[in-house]
Amino acid sequence: NAGVTQTPKFRILKIGQSMTLQCTQDMNHNYMYWYRQDPGMGLKLIYYSVGAGITDKGEVPNGYNVSRSTTEDFPLRLELAAPSQTSVYFCASSWTANTGELFFGEGSRLTVL
Amino acid sequence: RKEVEQDPGPFNVPEGATVAFNCTYSNSASQSFFWYRQDCRKEPKLLMSVYSSGNEDGRFTAQLNRASQYISLLIRDSKLSDSATYLCVVNIGGTGGFKTIFGAGTRLFVKA
């Protein structure tokens, strides 16, 4: 059982480049999330989705876009990468909105130079 | 004031010690509470949920004090493998919307 799978694990981008972080889950969870984690800070929610075709902004959505065409996949796109987007990105999924366990992917370390 | 605050530590304790972490939250509408564990350069994983009546899982005990708006985690008989960062997580809201807030984490080092 793979759980939540993220790719790539590491990436270096130049300022202004774009890329997509892939996330897929095989647990049939409706809820999916993208977080970023900066050193010494709590995880910050970028975007979330409550089901296929439905996405909404989290706390720090600027500079990012998402889509949810299937239950399994929730890619995060960075347009015009900036150094402020250097971070560790975690995708997560859950059965319920606010009472259940969040299952995280292994993370994607992104550096923008 | 941060919505969820934790002592960042680090806590350095010898094996076998008892260590306690506290977490305070500011929003009285907070509904559910969790402790997650995050190993170095790994993803967070659920350690335990926190219930109003308090709950225990082996060497770990979690407690919630709604009146004072804090959550605690007690680890007894610490093991080397307990070395990690412990994240306090609070869910706020209900029907029509919710928000999950992560604390910045408390680092624990257990030494032989």
Coordinates of N, CA and C in Angstrom, one line a residue, chain A residues 44-109:
Chain A
K44 N 2.4 25.3 6.7 CA 1.5 26.3 6.2 C 0.7 25.7 5.1
L45 N -0.6 25.8 5.1 CA -1.5 25.3 4.1 C -1.5 26.2 2.8
I46 N -1.2 25.6 1.7 CA -1.1 26.3 0.4 C -2.5 26.2 -0.3
Y47 N -2.9 25.0 -0.6 CA -4.2 24.8 -1.2 C -4.7 23.5 -0.6
Y48 N -6.0 23.3 -0.7 CA -6.6 22.0 -0.4 C -7.8 21.7 -1.3
S49 N -8.2 20.5 -1.2 CA -9.3 20.0 -2.1 C -10.2 19.1 -1.3
V50 N -11.5 19.2 -1.5 CA -12.4 18.4 -0.7 C -13.0 17.3 -1.6
G51 N -12.5 17.2 -2.9 CA -13.0 16.2 -3.8 C -12.6 16.6 -5.2
A52 N -12.7 15.6 -6.1 CA -12.4 15.9 -7.5 C -13.2 17.1 -8.0
G53 N -12.4 18.0 -8.7 CA -13.0 19.1 -9.3 C -13.2 20.3 -8.4
I54 N -12.8 20.1 -7.1 CA -13.0 21.2 -6.1 C -11.7 21.5 -5.4
T55 N -11.3 22.8 -5.5 CA -10.1 23.2 -4.8 C -10.3 24.5 -4.1
D56 N -9.5 24.8 -3.1 CA -9.7 26.1 -2.5 C -8.3 26.6 -1.9
K57 N -8.2 27.9 -1.7 CA -7.0 28.4 -1.2 C -6.8 28.2 0.3
G58 N -5.6 28.0 0.7 CA -5.2 27.9 2.1 C -4.7 29.2 2.6
E59 N -3.7 29.1 3.4 CA -3.2 30.3 4.1 C -2.2 31.1 3.2
V60 N -1.4 30.3 2.4 CA -0.3 30.9 1.6 C -0.4 30.5 0.1
P61 N -1.4 30.9 -0.6 CA -1.6 30.4 -2.0 C -0.9 31.1 -3.1
N62 N -0.4 32.3 -2.8 CA 0.2 33.2 -3.8 C 1.4 32.5 -4.5
G63 N 1.4 32.5 -5.8 CA 2.5 31.9 -6.5 C 2.4 30.4 -6.9
Y64 N 1.2 29.9 -6.5 CA 0.9 28.5 -6.7 C -0.4 28.3 -7.4
N65 N -0.6 27.1 -8.0 CA -1.9 26.7 -8.5 C -2.0 25.2 -8.4
V66 N -3.3 24.8 -8.3 CA -3.5 23.4 -8.2 C -4.7 23.0 -9.1
S67 N -4.8 21.7 -9.3 CA -6.0 21.1 -10.0 C -6.3 19.8 -9.3
R68 N -7.5 19.3 -9.5 CA -7.9 18.0 -8.9 C -8.9 17.4 -9.9
S69 N -8.3 16.8 -10.9 CA -9.2 16.2 -12.0 C -9.6 14.8 -11.6
T70 N -8.9 14.1 -10.7 CA -9.3 12.8 -10.2 C -9.2 12.8 -8.7
T71 N -9.8 11.8 -8.1 CA -9.6 11.6 -6.6 C -8.2 11.4 -6.2
E72 N -7.5 10.7 -7.1 CA -6.1 10.2 -6.7 C -5.0 11.3 -6.8
D73 N -5.2 12.3 -7.7 CA -4.1 13.2 -8.0 C -4.4 14.6 -7.7
F74 N -3.3 15.3 -7.1 CA -3.5 16.6 -6.7 C -2.1 17.4 -7.0
P75 N -1.8 17.7 -8.2 CA -0.6 18.4 -8.5 C -0.5 19.8 -8.1
L76 N 0.6 20.3 -7.7 CA 0.9 21.7 -7.3 C 1.8 22.3 -8.3
R77 N 1.4 23.4 -8.9 CA 2.2 24.1 -9.9 C 2.8 25.4 -9.4
L78 N 4.1 25.5 -9.6 CA 4.7 26.8 -9.2 C 5.0 27.5 -10.5
E79 N 4.5 28.7 -10.6 CA 4.7 29.6 -11.8 C 5.7 30.6 -11.4
L80 N 6.7 30.9 -12.3 CA 7.6 32.0 -12.0 C 8.2 31.9 -10.6
A81 N 9.0 30.8 -10.5 CA 9.6 30.5 -9.1 C 10.4 31.7 -8.6
A82 N 10.3 31.9 -7.3 CA 11.0 32.9 -6.6 C 11.8 32.3 -5.4
P83 N 12.9 32.9 -4.9 CA 13.6 32.4 -3.8 C 12.7 32.2 -2.6
S84 N 11.7 33.0 -2.4 CA 10.8 32.8 -1.3 C 10.0 31.5 -1.3
Q85 N 10.1 30.8 -2.4 CA 9.4 29.5 -2.5 C 10.3 28.3 -2.2
T86 N 11.6 28.6 -1.8 CA 12.5 27.6 -1.3 C 11.9 27.1 -0.1
S87 N 11.6 25.8 0.0 CA 10.9 25.2 1.1 C 10.9 23.7 0.9
V88 N 10.3 23.0 1.9 CA 9.9 21.6 1.8 C 8.4 21.5 1.6
Y89 N 8.0 20.9 0.6 CA 6.5 20.8 0.3 C 6.0 19.4 0.6
F90 N 4.9 19.4 1.4 CA 4.3 18.1 1.7 C 2.9 18.0 1.2
C91 N 2.6 16.9 0.5 CA 1.2 16.7 0.1 C 0.6 15.7 1.2
A92 N -0.7 15.9 1.5 CA -1.3 15.0 2.5 C -2.7 14.7 2.0
S93 N -3.3 13.7 2.6 CA -4.7 13.3 2.4 C -5.3 12.9 3.6
S94 N -6.7 12.9 3.7 CA -7.4 12.4 4.8 C -8.8 12.0 4.5
W95 N -9.4 11.2 5.4 CA -10.8 10.7 5.2 C -11.8 11.8 5.5
T96 N -11.5 12.6 6.5 CA -12.4 13.6 7.0 C -11.8 15.0 7.0
A97 N -12.6 16.0 7.2 CA -12.1 17.3 7.1 C -11.3 17.8 8.3
N98 N -11.7 17.5 9.5 CA -11.0 18.1 10.6 C -11.0 17.2 11.9
T99 N -11.3 15.9 11.7 CA -11.2 15.0 12.9 C -10.3 13.8 12.6
G100 N -9.8 13.7 11.4 CA -9.1 12.5 11.1 C -7.6 12.7 10.9
E101 N -6.9 11.6 10.8 CA -5.5 11.6 10.6 C -5.1 12.2 9.2
L102 N -4.1 13.0 9.2 CA -3.5 13.4 7.9 C -2.4 12.4 7.5
F103 N -2.4 11.9 6.3 CA -1.4 11.0 5.8 C -0.5 11.9 4.9
F104 N 0.8 11.9 5.2 CA 1.7 12.8 4.4 C 2.5 12.0 3.4
G105 N 2.8 12.6 2.3 CA 3.9 12.1 1.5 C 5.2 12.4 2.1
E106 N 6.3 11.9 1.4 CA 7.6 12.0 2.0 C 8.2 13.4 1.8
G107 N 7.6 14.3 1.1 CA 8.1 15.6 1.0 C 8.9 15.8 -0.3
S108 N 8.9 17.1 -0.8 CA 9.7 17.5 -1.9 C 10.5 18.7 -1.5
R109 N 11.8 18.6 -1.6 CA 12.7 19.7 -1.2 C 13.0 20.6 -2.4

